[in-house]
Short mmCIF file of C-alpha atoms in Angstrom, two decimals:
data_model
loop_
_atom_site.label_atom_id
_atom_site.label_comp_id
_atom_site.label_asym_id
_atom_site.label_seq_id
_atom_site.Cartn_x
_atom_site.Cartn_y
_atom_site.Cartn_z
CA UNK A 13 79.90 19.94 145.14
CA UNK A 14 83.28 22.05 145.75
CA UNK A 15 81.05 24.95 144.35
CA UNK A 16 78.49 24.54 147.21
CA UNK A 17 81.36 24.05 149.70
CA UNK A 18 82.43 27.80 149.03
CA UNK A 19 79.39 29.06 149.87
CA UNK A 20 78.14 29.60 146.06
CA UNK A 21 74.10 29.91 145.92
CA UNK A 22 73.12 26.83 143.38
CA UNK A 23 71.14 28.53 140.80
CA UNK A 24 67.61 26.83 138.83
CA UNK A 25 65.76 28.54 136.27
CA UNK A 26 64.14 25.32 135.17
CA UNK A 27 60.37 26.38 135.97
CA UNK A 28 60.88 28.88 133.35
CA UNK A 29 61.89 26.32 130.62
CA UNK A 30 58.44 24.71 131.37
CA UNK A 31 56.28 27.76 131.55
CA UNK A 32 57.79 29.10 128.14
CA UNK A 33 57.27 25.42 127.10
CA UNK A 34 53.75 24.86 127.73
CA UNK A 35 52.33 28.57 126.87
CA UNK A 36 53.74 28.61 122.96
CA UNK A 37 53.13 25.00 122.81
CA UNK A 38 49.56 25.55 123.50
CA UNK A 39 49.34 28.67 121.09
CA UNK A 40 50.74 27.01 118.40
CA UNK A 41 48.27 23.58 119.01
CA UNK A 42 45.27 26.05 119.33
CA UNK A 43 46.17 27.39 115.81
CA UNK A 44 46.50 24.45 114.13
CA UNK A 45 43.61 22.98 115.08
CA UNK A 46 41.82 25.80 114.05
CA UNK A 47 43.29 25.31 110.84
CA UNK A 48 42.01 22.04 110.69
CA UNK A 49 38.84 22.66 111.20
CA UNK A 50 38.72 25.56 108.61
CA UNK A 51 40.30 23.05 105.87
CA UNK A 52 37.22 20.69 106.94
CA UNK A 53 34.84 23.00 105.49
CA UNK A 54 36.86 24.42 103.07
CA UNK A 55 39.11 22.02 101.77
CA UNK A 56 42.36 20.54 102.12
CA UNK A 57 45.53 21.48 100.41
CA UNK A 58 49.06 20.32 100.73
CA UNK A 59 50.60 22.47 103.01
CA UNK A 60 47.70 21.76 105.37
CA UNK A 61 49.09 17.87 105.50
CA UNK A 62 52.33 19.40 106.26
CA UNK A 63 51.52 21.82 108.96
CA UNK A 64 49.85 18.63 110.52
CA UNK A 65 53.71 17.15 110.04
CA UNK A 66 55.39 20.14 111.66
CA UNK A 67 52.97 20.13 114.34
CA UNK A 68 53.64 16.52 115.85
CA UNK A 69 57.29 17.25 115.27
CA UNK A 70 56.99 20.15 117.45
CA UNK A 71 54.64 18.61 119.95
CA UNK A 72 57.75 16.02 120.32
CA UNK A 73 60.35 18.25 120.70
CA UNK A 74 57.57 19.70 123.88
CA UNK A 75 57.53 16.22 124.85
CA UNK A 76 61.34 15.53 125.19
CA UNK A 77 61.97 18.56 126.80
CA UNK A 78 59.85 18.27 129.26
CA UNK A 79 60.16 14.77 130.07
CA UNK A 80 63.98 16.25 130.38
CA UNK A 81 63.05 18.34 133.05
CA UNK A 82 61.41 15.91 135.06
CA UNK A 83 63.28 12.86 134.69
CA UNK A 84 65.16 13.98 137.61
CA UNK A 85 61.94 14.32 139.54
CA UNK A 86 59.87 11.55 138.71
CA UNK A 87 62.82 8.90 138.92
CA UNK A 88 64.34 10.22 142.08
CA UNK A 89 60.43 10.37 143.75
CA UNK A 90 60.56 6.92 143.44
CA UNK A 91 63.68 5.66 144.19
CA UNK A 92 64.28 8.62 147.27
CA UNK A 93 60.73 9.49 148.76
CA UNK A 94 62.14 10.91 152.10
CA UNK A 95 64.02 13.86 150.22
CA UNK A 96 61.25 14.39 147.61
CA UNK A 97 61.34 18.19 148.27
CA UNK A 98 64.88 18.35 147.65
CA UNK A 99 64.57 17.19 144.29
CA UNK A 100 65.57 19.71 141.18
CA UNK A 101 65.57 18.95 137.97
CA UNK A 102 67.98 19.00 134.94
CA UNK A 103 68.01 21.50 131.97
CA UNK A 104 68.71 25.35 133.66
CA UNK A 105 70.25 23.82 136.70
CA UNK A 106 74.06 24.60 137.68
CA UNK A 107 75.62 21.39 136.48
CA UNK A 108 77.60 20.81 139.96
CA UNK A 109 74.24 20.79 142.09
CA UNK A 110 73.32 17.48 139.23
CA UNK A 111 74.50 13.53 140.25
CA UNK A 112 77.05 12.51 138.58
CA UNK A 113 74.97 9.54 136.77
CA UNK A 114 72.27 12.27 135.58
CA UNK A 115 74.68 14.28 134.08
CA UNK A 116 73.77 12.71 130.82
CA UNK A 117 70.41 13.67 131.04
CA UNK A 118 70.78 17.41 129.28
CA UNK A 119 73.60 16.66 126.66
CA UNK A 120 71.04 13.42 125.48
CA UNK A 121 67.61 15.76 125.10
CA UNK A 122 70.04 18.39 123.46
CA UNK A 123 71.38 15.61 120.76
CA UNK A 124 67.38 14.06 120.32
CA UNK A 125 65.98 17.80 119.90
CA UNK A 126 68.76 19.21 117.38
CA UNK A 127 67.60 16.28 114.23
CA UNK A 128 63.84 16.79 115.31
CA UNK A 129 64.07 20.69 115.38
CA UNK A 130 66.17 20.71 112.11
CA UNK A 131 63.59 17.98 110.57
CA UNK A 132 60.15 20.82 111.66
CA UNK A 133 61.99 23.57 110.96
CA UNK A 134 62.32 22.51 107.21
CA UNK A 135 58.83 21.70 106.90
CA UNK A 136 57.69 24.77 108.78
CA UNK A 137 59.57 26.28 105.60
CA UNK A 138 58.37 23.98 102.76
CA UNK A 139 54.47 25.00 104.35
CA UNK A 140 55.53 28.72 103.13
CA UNK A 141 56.38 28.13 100.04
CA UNK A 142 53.43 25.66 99.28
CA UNK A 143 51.61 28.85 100.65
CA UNK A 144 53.73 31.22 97.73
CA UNK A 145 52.67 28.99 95.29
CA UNK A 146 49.02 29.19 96.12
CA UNK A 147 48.75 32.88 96.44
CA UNK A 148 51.88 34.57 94.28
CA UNK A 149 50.95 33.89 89.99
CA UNK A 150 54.12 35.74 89.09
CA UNK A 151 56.92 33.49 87.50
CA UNK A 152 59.63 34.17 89.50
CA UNK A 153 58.57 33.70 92.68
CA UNK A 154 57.21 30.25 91.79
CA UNK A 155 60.43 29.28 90.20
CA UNK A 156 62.00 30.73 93.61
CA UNK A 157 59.84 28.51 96.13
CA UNK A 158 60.18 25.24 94.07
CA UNK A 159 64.42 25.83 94.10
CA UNK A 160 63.68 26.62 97.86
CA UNK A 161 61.04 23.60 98.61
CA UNK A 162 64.34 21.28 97.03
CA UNK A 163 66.84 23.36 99.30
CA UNK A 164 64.29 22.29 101.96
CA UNK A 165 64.90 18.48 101.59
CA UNK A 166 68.27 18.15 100.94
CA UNK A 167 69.38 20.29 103.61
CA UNK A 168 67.45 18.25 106.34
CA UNK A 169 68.66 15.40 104.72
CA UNK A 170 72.44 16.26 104.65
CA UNK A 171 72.74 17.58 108.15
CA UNK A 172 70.48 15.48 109.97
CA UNK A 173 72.73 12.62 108.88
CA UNK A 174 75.74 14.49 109.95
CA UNK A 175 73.75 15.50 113.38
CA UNK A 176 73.30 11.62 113.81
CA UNK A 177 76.56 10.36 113.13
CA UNK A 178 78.75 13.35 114.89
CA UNK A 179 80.65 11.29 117.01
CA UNK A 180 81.72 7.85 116.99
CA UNK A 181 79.93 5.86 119.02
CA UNK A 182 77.14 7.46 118.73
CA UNK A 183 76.66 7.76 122.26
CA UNK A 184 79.85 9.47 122.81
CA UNK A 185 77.99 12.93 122.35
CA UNK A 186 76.74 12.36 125.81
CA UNK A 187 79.58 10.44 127.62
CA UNK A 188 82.78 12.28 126.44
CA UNK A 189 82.68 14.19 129.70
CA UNK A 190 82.93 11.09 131.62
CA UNK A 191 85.22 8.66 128.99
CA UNK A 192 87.39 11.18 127.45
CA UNK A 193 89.36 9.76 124.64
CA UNK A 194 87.88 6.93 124.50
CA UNK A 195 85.27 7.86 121.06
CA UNK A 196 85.90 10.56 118.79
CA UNK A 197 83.49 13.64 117.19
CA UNK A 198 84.00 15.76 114.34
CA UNK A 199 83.30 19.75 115.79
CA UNK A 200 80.01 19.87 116.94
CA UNK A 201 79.94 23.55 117.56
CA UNK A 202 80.68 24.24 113.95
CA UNK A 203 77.98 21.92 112.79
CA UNK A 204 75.04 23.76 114.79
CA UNK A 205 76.79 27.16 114.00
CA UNK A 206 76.62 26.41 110.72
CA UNK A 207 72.78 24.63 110.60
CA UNK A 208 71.65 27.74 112.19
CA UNK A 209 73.04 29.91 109.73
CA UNK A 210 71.87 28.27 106.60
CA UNK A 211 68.83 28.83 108.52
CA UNK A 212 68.64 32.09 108.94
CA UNK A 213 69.81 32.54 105.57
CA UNK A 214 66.85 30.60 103.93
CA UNK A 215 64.63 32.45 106.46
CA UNK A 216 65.09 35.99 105.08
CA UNK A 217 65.02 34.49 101.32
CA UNK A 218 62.05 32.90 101.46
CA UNK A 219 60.97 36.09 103.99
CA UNK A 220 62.41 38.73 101.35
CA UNK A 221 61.06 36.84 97.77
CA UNK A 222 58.03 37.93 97.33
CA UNK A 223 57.92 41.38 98.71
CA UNK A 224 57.62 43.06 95.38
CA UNK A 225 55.13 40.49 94.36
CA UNK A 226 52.47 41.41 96.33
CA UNK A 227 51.67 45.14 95.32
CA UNK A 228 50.89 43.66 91.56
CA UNK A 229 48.00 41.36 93.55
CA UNK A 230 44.59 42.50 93.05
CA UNK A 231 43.66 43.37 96.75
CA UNK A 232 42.58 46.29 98.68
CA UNK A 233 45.45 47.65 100.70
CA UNK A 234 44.07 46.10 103.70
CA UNK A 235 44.00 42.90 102.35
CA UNK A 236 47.92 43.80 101.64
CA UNK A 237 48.56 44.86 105.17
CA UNK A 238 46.73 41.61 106.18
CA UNK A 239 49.32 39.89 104.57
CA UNK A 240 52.21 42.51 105.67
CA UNK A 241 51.61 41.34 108.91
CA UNK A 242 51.85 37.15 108.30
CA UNK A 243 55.04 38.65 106.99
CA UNK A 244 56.19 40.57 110.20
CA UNK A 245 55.32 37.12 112.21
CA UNK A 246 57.95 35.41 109.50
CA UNK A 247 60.49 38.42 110.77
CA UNK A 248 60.47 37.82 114.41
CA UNK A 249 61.03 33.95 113.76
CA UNK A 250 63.94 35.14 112.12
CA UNK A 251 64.94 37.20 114.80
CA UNK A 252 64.58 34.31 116.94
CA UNK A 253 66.72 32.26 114.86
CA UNK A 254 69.68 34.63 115.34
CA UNK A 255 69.01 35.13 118.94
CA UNK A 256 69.20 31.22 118.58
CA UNK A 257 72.00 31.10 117.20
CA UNK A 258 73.55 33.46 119.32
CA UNK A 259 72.78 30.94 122.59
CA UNK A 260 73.84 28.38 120.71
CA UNK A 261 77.46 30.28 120.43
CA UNK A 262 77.29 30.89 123.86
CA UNK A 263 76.49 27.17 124.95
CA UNK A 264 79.56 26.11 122.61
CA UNK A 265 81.43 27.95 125.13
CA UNK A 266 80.18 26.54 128.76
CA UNK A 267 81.60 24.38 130.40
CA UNK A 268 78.45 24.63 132.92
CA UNK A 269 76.58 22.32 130.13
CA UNK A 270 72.99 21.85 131.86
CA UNK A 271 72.80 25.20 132.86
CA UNK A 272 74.08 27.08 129.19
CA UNK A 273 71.35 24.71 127.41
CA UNK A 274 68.18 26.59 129.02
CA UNK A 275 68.54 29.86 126.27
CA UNK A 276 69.08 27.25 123.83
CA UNK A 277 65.72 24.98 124.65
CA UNK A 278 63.90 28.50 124.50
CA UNK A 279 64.55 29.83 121.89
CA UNK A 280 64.28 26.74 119.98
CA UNK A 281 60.94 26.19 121.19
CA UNK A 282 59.82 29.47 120.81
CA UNK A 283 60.71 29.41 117.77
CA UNK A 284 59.32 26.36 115.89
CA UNK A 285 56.16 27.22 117.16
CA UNK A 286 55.90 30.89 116.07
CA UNK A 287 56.73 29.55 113.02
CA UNK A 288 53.64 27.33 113.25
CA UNK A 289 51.62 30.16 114.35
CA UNK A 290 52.82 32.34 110.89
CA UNK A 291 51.44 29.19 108.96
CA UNK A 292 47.94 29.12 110.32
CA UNK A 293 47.94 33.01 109.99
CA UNK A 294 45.70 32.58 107.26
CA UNK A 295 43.42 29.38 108.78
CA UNK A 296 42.74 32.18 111.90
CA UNK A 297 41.47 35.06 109.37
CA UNK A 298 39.34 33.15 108.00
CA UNK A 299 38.16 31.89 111.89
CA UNK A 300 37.71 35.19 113.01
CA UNK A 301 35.88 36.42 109.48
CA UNK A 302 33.37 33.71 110.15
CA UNK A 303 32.97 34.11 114.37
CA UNK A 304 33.01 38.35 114.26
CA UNK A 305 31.95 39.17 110.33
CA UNK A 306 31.39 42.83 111.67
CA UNK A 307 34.84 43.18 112.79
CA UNK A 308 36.61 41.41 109.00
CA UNK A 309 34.27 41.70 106.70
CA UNK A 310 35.76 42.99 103.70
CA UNK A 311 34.40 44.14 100.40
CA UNK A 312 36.18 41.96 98.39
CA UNK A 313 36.45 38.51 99.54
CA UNK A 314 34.09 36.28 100.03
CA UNK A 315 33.92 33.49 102.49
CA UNK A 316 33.53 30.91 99.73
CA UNK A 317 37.06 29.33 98.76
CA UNK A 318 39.30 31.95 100.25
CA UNK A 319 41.46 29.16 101.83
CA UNK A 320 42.06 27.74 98.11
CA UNK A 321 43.37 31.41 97.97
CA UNK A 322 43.41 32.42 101.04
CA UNK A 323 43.37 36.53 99.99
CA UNK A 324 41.69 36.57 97.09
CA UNK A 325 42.69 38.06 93.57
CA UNK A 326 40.02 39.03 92.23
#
């Protein structure tokens, strides 16, 4: 409150959090369950039951955050009616304008959504490569995606346990501010830093692998460009992973802790679920082939098992 005592403006940029929230949330659901229902007609392959994975994993992450931003609002109607338009909420808010007994509220959905996001964000990947297999016949890029699919579980698996088990207790991550000394944590800002880097590493691999496999397929060239441009999706999500990571820097530095973690939620967010919407990439050709034929139809594929290979060879 000294803050507000020198006459400084409080500042909330919360609303945005939930606008970006619920717009690429709903993309990314649309697209999946259009991919759903193409796979009911077509059939159902494996990275189909993993997109279904990633999708409920992202839908959680949704959840959390936005039961973040208005656990402030919904608790405090309740328990202080009178000042009900006085109420802000948590993530994007100057931490001095927050009650002291809220405080936790941010650091808590920031510790929950780092081991979901890393958990989707693995499987987003392993849907790719399940996707490489499928469509790429050359040798080296299957070898490539099965070393990257097993890159894919035991990185989840070795830094979601280190996520999890940080600091000592556990609950520590959230209470240090208010306890200091009394729990330790290994450096937390080096462990994300370093998640989001193998990250963006694996992104360009798996982004860069098969780039000289696909003038040898058997397609027109705008099949190719067709899948040029699933491609260019995969190179803005790993855009947004650096501009991720580059928040994530950022927030290492605040000391202003609920207000640093709004880039953060974003660009996580926006992330995971472009990364869902490169997935169903495919799913939605084949949507739009079959709702406007006039406007896809091409001369070479036909609708009948495209999704087993979803730009046909042949």
């Amino acid at each position: 409150m000294t803050q507000m005592a020198y006459g400084v403006r409080p500042r909330d940029r919360s609303r945005l959090n939930l606008v970006v929230t619920a717009v690429f949330l709903a993309l990314a659901s649309f697209l999946s369950i259009i991919r759903v229902c193409v796979r009911f007609t077509t059939g159902f392959v494996v990275d189909d039951y993993i997109i279904l994975i990633v999708m409920v994993g992202a839908t959680a992450v949704s959840i959390i955050d936005l039961a973040c931003e208005w656990f402030i609002f919904l608790i405090s109607a309740g328990q202080h009616i009178i000042h009900f338009a006085a109420i802000h909420l948590a993530v994007g808010r100057d931490i001095w304008t927050i009650p002291p007994r809220q405080i936790d509220d941010p650091l808590k959905f920031f510790y929950t959504s780092e081991l979901i996001y890393i958990a989707v964000q693995q499987l987003t990947k392993f849907a790719v490569l399940a996707f490489y297999v499928r469509l790429f016949p050359q040798q080296y890029v299957q070898r490539g995606a099965y070393a990257l699919m097993a890159l894919c579980v035991l990185y989840p698996l070795a830094f979601e346990s280190v996520t999890a088990l940080q600091c000592t207790p556990v609950s520590y991550f959230w209470r240090k501010w208010r306890s200091p000394g009394k729990g330790w944590c290994i450096n937390v800002n080096a462990t994300v830093w370093a998640g989001a880097a193998i990250n963006i590493t694996l992104d360009i691999v798996i982004l860069v692998m098969p780039l000289p496999a696909i003038k040898n397929l058997a397609m027109t060239k705008k099949q190719k460009l067709q899948i040029l441009s699933m491609f260019g999706v995969g190179a803005f999500v790993t855009i947004v992973s650096i501009l991720r990571l580059q928040s994530l820097v950022s927030f290492g530095r605040q000391q202003n802790l609920s207000w640093g973690l709004l880039p953060v939620t974003i660009w996580s967010l926006i992330e995971l679920d472009v990364s869902i919407i490169c997935v169903c990439m495919p799913a939605m050709r084949v949507f739009l082939r079959r709702t406007w034929p006039l406007v896809l139809r091409s001369t070479t594929c036909c609708s009948q098992g495209i999704m087993a290979q979803p730009w046909s060879t042949t």
